[in-house]
Coordinates of C-alpha atoms in Angstrom, one line a residue:
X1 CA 0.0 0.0 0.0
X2 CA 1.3 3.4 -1.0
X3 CA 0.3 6.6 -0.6
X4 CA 2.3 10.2 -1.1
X5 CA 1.9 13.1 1.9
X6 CA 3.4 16.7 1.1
X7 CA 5.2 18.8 3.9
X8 CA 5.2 22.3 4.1
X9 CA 6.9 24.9 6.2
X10 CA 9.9 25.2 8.5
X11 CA 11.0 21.7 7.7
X12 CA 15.0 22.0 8.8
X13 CA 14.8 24.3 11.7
X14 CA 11.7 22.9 13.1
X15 CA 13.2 19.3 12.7
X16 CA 9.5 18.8 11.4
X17 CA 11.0 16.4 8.1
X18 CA 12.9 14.6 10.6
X19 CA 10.4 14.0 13.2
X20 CA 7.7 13.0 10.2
X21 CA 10.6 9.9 9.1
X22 CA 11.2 8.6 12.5
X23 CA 7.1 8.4 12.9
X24 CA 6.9 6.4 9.9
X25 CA 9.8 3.8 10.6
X26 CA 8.5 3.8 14.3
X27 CA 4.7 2.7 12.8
X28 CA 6.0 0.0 10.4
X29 CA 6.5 2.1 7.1
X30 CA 9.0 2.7 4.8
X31 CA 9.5 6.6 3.0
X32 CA 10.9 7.9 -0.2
X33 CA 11.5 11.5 -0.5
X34 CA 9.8 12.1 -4.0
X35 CA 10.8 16.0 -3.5
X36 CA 12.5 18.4 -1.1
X37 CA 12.8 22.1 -1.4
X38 CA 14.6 24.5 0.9
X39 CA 14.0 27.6 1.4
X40 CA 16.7 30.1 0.9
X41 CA 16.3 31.8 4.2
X42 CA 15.3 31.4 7.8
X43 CA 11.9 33.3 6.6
X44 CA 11.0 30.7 3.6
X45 CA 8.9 28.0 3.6
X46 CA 10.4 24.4 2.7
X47 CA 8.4 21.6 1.1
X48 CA 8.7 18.1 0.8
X49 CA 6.8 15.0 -0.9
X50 CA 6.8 11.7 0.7
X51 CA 6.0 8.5 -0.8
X52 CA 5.1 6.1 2.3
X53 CA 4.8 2.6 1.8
X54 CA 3.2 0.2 4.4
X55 CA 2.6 -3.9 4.3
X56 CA -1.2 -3.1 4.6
X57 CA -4.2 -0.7 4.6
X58 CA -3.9 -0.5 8.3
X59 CA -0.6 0.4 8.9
X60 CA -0.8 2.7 6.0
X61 CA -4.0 4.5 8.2
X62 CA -1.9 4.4 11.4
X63 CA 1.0 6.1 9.7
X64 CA -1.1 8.8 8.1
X65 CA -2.7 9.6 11.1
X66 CA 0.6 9.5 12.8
X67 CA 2.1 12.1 10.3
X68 CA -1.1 14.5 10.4
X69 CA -0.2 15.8 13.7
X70 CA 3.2 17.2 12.3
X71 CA 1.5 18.5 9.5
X72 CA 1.7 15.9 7.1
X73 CA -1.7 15.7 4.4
X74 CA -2.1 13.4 1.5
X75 CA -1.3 14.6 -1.9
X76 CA -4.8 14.1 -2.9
X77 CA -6.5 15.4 0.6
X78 CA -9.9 13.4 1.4
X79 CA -12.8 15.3 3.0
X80 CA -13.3 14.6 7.1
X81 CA -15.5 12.6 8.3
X82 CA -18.0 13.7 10.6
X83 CA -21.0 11.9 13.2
X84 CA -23.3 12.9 15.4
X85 CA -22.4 13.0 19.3
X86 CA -24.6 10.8 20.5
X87 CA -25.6 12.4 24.1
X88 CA -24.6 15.8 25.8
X89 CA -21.2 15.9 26.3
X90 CA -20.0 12.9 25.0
X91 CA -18.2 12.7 22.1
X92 CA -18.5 9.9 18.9
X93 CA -15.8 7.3 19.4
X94 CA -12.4 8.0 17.8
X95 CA -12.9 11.8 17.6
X96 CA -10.2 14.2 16.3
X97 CA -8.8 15.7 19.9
X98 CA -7.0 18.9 18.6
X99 CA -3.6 20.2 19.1
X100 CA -2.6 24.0 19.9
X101 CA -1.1 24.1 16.4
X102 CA -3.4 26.2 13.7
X103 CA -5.5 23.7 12.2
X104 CA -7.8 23.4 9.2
X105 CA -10.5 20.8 8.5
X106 CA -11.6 20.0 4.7
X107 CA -15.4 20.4 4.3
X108 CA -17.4 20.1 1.3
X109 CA -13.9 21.0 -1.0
X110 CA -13.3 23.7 1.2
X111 CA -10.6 24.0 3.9
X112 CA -12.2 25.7 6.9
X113 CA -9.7 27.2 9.6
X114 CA -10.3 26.3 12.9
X115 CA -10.6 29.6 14.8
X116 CA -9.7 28.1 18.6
X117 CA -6.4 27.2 19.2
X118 CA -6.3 25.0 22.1
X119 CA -5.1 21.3 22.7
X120 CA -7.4 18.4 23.8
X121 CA -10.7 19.6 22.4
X122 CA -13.3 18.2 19.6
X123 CA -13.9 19.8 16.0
X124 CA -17.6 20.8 15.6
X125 CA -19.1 21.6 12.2
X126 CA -21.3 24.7 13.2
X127 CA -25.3 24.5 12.0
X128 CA -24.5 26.9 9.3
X129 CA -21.5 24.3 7.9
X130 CA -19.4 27.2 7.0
X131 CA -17.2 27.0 10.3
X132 CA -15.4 24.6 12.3
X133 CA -15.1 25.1 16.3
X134 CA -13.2 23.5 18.9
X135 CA -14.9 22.3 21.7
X136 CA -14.7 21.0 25.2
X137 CA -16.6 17.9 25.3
X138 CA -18.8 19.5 28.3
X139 CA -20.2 22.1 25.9
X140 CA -20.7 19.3 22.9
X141 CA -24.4 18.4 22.6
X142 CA -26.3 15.2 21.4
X143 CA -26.6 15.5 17.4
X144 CA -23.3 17.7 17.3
X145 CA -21.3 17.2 13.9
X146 CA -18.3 15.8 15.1
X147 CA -14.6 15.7 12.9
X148 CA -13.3 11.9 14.2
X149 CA -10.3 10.5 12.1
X150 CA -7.5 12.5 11.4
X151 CA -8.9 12.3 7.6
X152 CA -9.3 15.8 6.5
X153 CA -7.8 17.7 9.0
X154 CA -4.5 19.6 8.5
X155 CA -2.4 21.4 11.0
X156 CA 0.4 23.8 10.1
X157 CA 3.1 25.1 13.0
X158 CA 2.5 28.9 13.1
X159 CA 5.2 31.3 10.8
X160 CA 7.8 32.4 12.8
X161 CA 8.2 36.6 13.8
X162 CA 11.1 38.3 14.1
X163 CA 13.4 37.8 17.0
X164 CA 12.0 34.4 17.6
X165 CA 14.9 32.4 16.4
X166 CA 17.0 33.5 19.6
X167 CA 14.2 32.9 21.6
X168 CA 13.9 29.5 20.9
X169 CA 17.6 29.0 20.5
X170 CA 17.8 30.5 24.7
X171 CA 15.2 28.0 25.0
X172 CA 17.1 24.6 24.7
X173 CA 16.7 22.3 27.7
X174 CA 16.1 23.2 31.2
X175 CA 19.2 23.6 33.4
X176 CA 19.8 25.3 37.1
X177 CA 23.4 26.8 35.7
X178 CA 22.2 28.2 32.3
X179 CA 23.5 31.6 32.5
X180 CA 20.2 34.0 33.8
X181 CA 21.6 37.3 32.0
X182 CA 21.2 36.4 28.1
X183 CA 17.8 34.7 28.8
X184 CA 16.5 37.2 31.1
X185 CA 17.7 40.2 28.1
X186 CA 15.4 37.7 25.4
X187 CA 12.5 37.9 27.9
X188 CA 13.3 41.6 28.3
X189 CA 13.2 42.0 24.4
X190 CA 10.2 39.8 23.5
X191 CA 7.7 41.8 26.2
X192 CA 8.8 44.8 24.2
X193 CA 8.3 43.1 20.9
X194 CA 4.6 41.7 22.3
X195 CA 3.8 45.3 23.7
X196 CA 4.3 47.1 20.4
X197 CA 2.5 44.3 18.7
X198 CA -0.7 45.6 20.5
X199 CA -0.8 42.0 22.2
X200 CA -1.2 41.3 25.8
X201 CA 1.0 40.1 28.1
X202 CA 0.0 37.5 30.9
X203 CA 1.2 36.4 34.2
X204 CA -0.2 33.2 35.7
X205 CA 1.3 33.6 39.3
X206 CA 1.4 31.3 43.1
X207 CA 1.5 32.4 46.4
X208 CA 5.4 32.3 46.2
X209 CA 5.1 35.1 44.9
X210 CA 4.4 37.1 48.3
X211 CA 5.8 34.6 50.0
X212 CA 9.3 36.0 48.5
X213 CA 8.8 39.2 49.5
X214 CA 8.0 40.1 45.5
X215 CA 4.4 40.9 45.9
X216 CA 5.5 44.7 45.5
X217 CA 7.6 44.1 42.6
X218 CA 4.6 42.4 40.7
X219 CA 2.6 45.4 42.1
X220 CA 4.6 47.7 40.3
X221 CA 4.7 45.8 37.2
X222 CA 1.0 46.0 37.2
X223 CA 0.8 49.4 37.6
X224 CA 3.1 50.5 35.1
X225 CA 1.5 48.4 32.7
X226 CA 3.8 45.5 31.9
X227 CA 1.2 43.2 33.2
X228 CA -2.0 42.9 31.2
X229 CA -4.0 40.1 33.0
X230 CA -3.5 38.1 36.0
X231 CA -4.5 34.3 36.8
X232 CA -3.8 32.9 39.8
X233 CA -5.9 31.1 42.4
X234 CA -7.3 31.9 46.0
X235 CA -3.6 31.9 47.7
X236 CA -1.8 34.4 46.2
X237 CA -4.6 36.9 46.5
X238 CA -5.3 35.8 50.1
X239 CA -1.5 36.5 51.0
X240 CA -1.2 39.4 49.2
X241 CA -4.3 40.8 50.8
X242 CA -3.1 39.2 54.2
X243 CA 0.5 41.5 53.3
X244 CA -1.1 45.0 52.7
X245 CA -3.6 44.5 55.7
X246 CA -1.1 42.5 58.6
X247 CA 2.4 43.3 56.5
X248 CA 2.5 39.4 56.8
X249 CA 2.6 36.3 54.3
X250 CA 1.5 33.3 56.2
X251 CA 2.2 34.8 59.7
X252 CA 5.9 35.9 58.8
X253 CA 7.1 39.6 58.6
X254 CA 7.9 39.8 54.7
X255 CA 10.7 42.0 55.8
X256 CA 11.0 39.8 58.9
X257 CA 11.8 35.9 59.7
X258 CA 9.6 36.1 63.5
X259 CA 6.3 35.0 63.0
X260 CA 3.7 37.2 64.4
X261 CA 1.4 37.1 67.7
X262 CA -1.7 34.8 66.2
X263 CA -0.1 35.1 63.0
X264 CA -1.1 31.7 62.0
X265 CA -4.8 33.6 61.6
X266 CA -3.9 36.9 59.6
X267 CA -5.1 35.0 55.5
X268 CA -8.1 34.2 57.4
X269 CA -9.0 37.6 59.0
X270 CA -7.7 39.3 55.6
X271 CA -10.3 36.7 53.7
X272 CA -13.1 37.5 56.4
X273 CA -12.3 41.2 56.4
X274 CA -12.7 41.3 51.9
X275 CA -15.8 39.1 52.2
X276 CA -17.5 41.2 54.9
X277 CA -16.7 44.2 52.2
X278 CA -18.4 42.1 49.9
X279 CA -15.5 41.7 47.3
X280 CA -12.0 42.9 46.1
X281 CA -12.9 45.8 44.5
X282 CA -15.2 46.7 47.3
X283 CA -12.6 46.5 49.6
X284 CA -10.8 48.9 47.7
X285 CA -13.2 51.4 47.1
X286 CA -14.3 51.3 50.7
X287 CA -10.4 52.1 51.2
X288 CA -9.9 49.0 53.3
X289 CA -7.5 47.6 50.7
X290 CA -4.6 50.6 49.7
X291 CA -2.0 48.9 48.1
X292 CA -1.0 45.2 46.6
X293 CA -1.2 42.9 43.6
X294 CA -4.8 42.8 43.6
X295 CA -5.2 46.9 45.0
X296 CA -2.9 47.5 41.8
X297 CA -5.1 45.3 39.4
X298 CA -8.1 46.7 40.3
X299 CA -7.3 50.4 40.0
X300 CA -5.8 49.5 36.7
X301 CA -8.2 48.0 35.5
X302 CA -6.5 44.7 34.8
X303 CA -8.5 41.8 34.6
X304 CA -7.9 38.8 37.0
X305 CA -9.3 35.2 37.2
X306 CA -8.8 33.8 40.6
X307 CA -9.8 29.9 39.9
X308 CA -10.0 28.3 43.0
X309 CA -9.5 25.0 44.3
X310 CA -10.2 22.2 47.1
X311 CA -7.9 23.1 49.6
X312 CA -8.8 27.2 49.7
X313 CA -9.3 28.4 52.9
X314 CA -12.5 31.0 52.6
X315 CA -12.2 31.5 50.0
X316 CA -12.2 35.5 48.8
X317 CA -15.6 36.2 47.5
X318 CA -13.7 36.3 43.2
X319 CA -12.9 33.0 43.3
X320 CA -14.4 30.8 41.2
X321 CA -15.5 27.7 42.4
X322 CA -16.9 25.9 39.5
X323 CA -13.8 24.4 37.7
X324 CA -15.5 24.2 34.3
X325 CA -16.7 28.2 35.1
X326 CA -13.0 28.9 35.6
X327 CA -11.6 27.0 32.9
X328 CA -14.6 29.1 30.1
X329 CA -13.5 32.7 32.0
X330 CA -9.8 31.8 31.5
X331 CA -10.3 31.0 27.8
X332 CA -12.2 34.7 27.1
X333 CA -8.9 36.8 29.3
X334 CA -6.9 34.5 26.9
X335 CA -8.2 36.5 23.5
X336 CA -4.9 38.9 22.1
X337 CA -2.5 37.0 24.4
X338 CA 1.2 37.0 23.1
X339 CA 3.2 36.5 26.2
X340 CA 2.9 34.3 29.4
X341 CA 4.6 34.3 32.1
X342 CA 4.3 31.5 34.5
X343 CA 5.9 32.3 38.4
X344 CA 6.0 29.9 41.1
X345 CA 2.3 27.9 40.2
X346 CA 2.9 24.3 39.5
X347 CA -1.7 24.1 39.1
X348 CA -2.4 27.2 37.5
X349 CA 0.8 26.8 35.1
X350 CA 0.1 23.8 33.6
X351 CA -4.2 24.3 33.6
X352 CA -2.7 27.7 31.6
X353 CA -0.3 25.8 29.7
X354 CA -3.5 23.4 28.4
X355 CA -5.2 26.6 27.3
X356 CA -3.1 28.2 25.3
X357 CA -2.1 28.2 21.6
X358 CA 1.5 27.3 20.2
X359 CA 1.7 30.9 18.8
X360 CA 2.1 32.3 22.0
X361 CA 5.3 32.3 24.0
X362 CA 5.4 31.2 27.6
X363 CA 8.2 31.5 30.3
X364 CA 7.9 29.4 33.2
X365 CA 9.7 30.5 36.4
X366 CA 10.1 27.9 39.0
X367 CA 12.4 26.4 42.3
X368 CA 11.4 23.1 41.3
X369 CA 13.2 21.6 37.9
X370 CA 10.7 19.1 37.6
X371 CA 8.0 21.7 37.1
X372 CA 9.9 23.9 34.7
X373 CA 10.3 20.4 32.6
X374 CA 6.7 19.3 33.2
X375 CA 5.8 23.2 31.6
X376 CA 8.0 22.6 28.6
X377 CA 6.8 19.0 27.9
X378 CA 3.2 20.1 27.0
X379 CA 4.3 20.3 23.6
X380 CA 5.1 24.6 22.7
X381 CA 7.9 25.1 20.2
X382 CA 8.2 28.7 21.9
X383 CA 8.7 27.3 25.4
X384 CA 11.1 28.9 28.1
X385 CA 12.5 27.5 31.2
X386 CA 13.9 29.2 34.0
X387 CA 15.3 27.5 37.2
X388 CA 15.5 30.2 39.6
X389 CA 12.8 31.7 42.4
X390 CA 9.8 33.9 42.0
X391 CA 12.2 36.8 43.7
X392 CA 15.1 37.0 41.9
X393 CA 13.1 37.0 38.5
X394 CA 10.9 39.2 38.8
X395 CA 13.4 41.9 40.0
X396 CA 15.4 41.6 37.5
X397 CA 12.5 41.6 34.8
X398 CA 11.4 44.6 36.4
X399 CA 15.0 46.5 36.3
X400 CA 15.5 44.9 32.8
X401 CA 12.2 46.5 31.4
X402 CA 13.0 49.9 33.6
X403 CA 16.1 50.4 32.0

């Protein structure tokens, strides 16, 4: 059984050709390259044509749907197939679960471009079969057209802008002793480059945060707009609240190691105190709450999502309990992302990471290599890892973009 697939786009740099080879040796198939052309620069496109051979129709199906998540499509490209869900919120067996790469699904001899860009989800034809969405499966309902095979469905890695080559290059492996300067200058250069690209930049942030004493420094980011939207859960608003209020994070002096007379209870009076004022932003207008993260983001009008989960004491009157409510609020503060930065949040990284599309860059900060790793793993081709704490970083992101 034969069949030939074309490739198309960053083929060399991307390692893209060399990923789609080793898939079809791993699945049983043997390749020919019919065609390879290289673009000239780091800015052209490449294109290659395949001919894959395979001892049977099956293993020719398993290597074509192997190849399509790399962006691999027939010469001859067959339409996708689509069935009904058969209940509310469950999905046809062998549905197309999406990647966070752009994708496009062939309908009716037409290649409709999936708008959402978001791992794990279904592709739904929409009543008016002129667009493709991608769905959770809680908001698929029974009778839903639903894309299952990888026939008819294309996925392309986004084109690369300007500056990015370094980035990725800094962004090789995770490593305690890579040198902070040069990566910290990239991060430094790409806000700028996001900024005057009219897209937003995000912070997705833990209690470590005010923990390190660097609830001011994030404060001040805020306020001189560096910071665009802010996730986090019910900790890291508790603390910081718990710090302007009691000048304490978890019962400890942030400019002190003694804990406090009954500072074991100052989150918990600081939670009590914002829910008795009804909410954040009623705290602050009531001029209960004068300064901190959430002080900064309210005056400035900066969105937040505070997603909360089992183990919140309270919890502050934002939070959102609901995990599905969370997860649908996250996705709308998502719209004109370019930039996420992920600080000491092992939960709220990776739920992030899940969300977002492979055109936007993310920089996780953590202590813990094994979370940096776990960040980097989700599959992002523009994917930064820093070992270092939530402190130290953020100071120097802040004098890098003061300067």
């Amino acid at each position: 059984m034969e069949q030939q697939v074309v490739l198309r786009g960053h083929l060399i740099d991307d390692q893209i050709l060399s990923r789609v080879l080793d898939a079809i040796a791993k699945l049983g198939a043997e390749h020919e390259i019919v065609q390879l052309t290289v673009g000239r620069t780091r800015q052209d496109l490449s294109e290659a044509r395949l001919q894959v051979t395979a001892p049977n129709a099956e293993v020719l199906s398993q290597v074509l749907e192997g190849v399509a998540v790399l962006g691999a499509e027939p010469v001859v490209p067959m339409p996708a197939c689509l069935e009904p869900a058969p209940a509310d919120g469950v999905l046809p067996k062998s549905f197309y679960a999406t990647t966070n790469l752009p994708t496009e699904v062939l309908i009716a001899g037409q290649w409709l471009t999936v708008i959402e860009e978001e791992m794990d989800l279904a592709l739904v034809l929409a009543p008016e079969s002129d667009r493709i969405r991608a769905l959770p499966m809680t908001e698929v309902k029974a009778g839903d057209q639903v894309v299952v095979g990888e026939q008819g469905v294309r996925v392309s890695y986004p084109a690369r802008e300007a500056g990015e080559h370094t980035f990725r290059f800094m962004s090789s492996g995770v490593s305690a002793e890579k040198p902070k300067g040069p990566l910290l200058e990239q991060i430094v250069a790409a806000v700028h480059r996001i900024k005057q690209a009219g897209k937003k930049v995000l912070l997705v942030g833990g209690p470590a945060i005010v923990h390190t004493g660097a609830g001011p420094i994030l404060e001040e980011l805020i306020r001189k707009g560096w910071i665009d939207v802010l996730f986090a859960g019910n900790a890291l608003a508790a603390h910081d609240i718990e710090q302007a209020l009691y000048g304490t994070s978890l019962g400890v002096p942030v400019c002190g190691d003694r804990p406090s007379r009954a500072g074991h209870a100052h989150h918990l009076w600081a939670i009590n105190a914002i829910r008795e004022a009804g909410s954040i932003e009623g705290a602050v207008a009531s001029g209960l709450l004068q300064r901190g993260i959430m002080h900064a983001c309210v005056t400035h009008r900066v969105p937040f999502v505070l997603a909360g989960s089992i183990r919140d004491d309270g919890p502050l009157p934002e939070v959102i309990t609901d995990v599905l409510e969370a997860q649908g609020t996250m996705r709308e503060q998502l719209s004109g992302v370019g930039l996420a930065f992920m600080v000491g949040t092992t939960l709220h990284a990776i739920a992030t990471g899940n969300l977002l599309s492979a055109r936007v860059f993310t920089v996780c900060v953590d202590i813990n290599p094994g979370v940096v790793t776990k960040l980097r793993d989700r599959g992002s081709r523009q994917s930064l890892g820093i070992v270092m704490d939530a402190a130290s970083f953020l100071e120097q992101l802040a004098k890098g973009l003061d300067t």
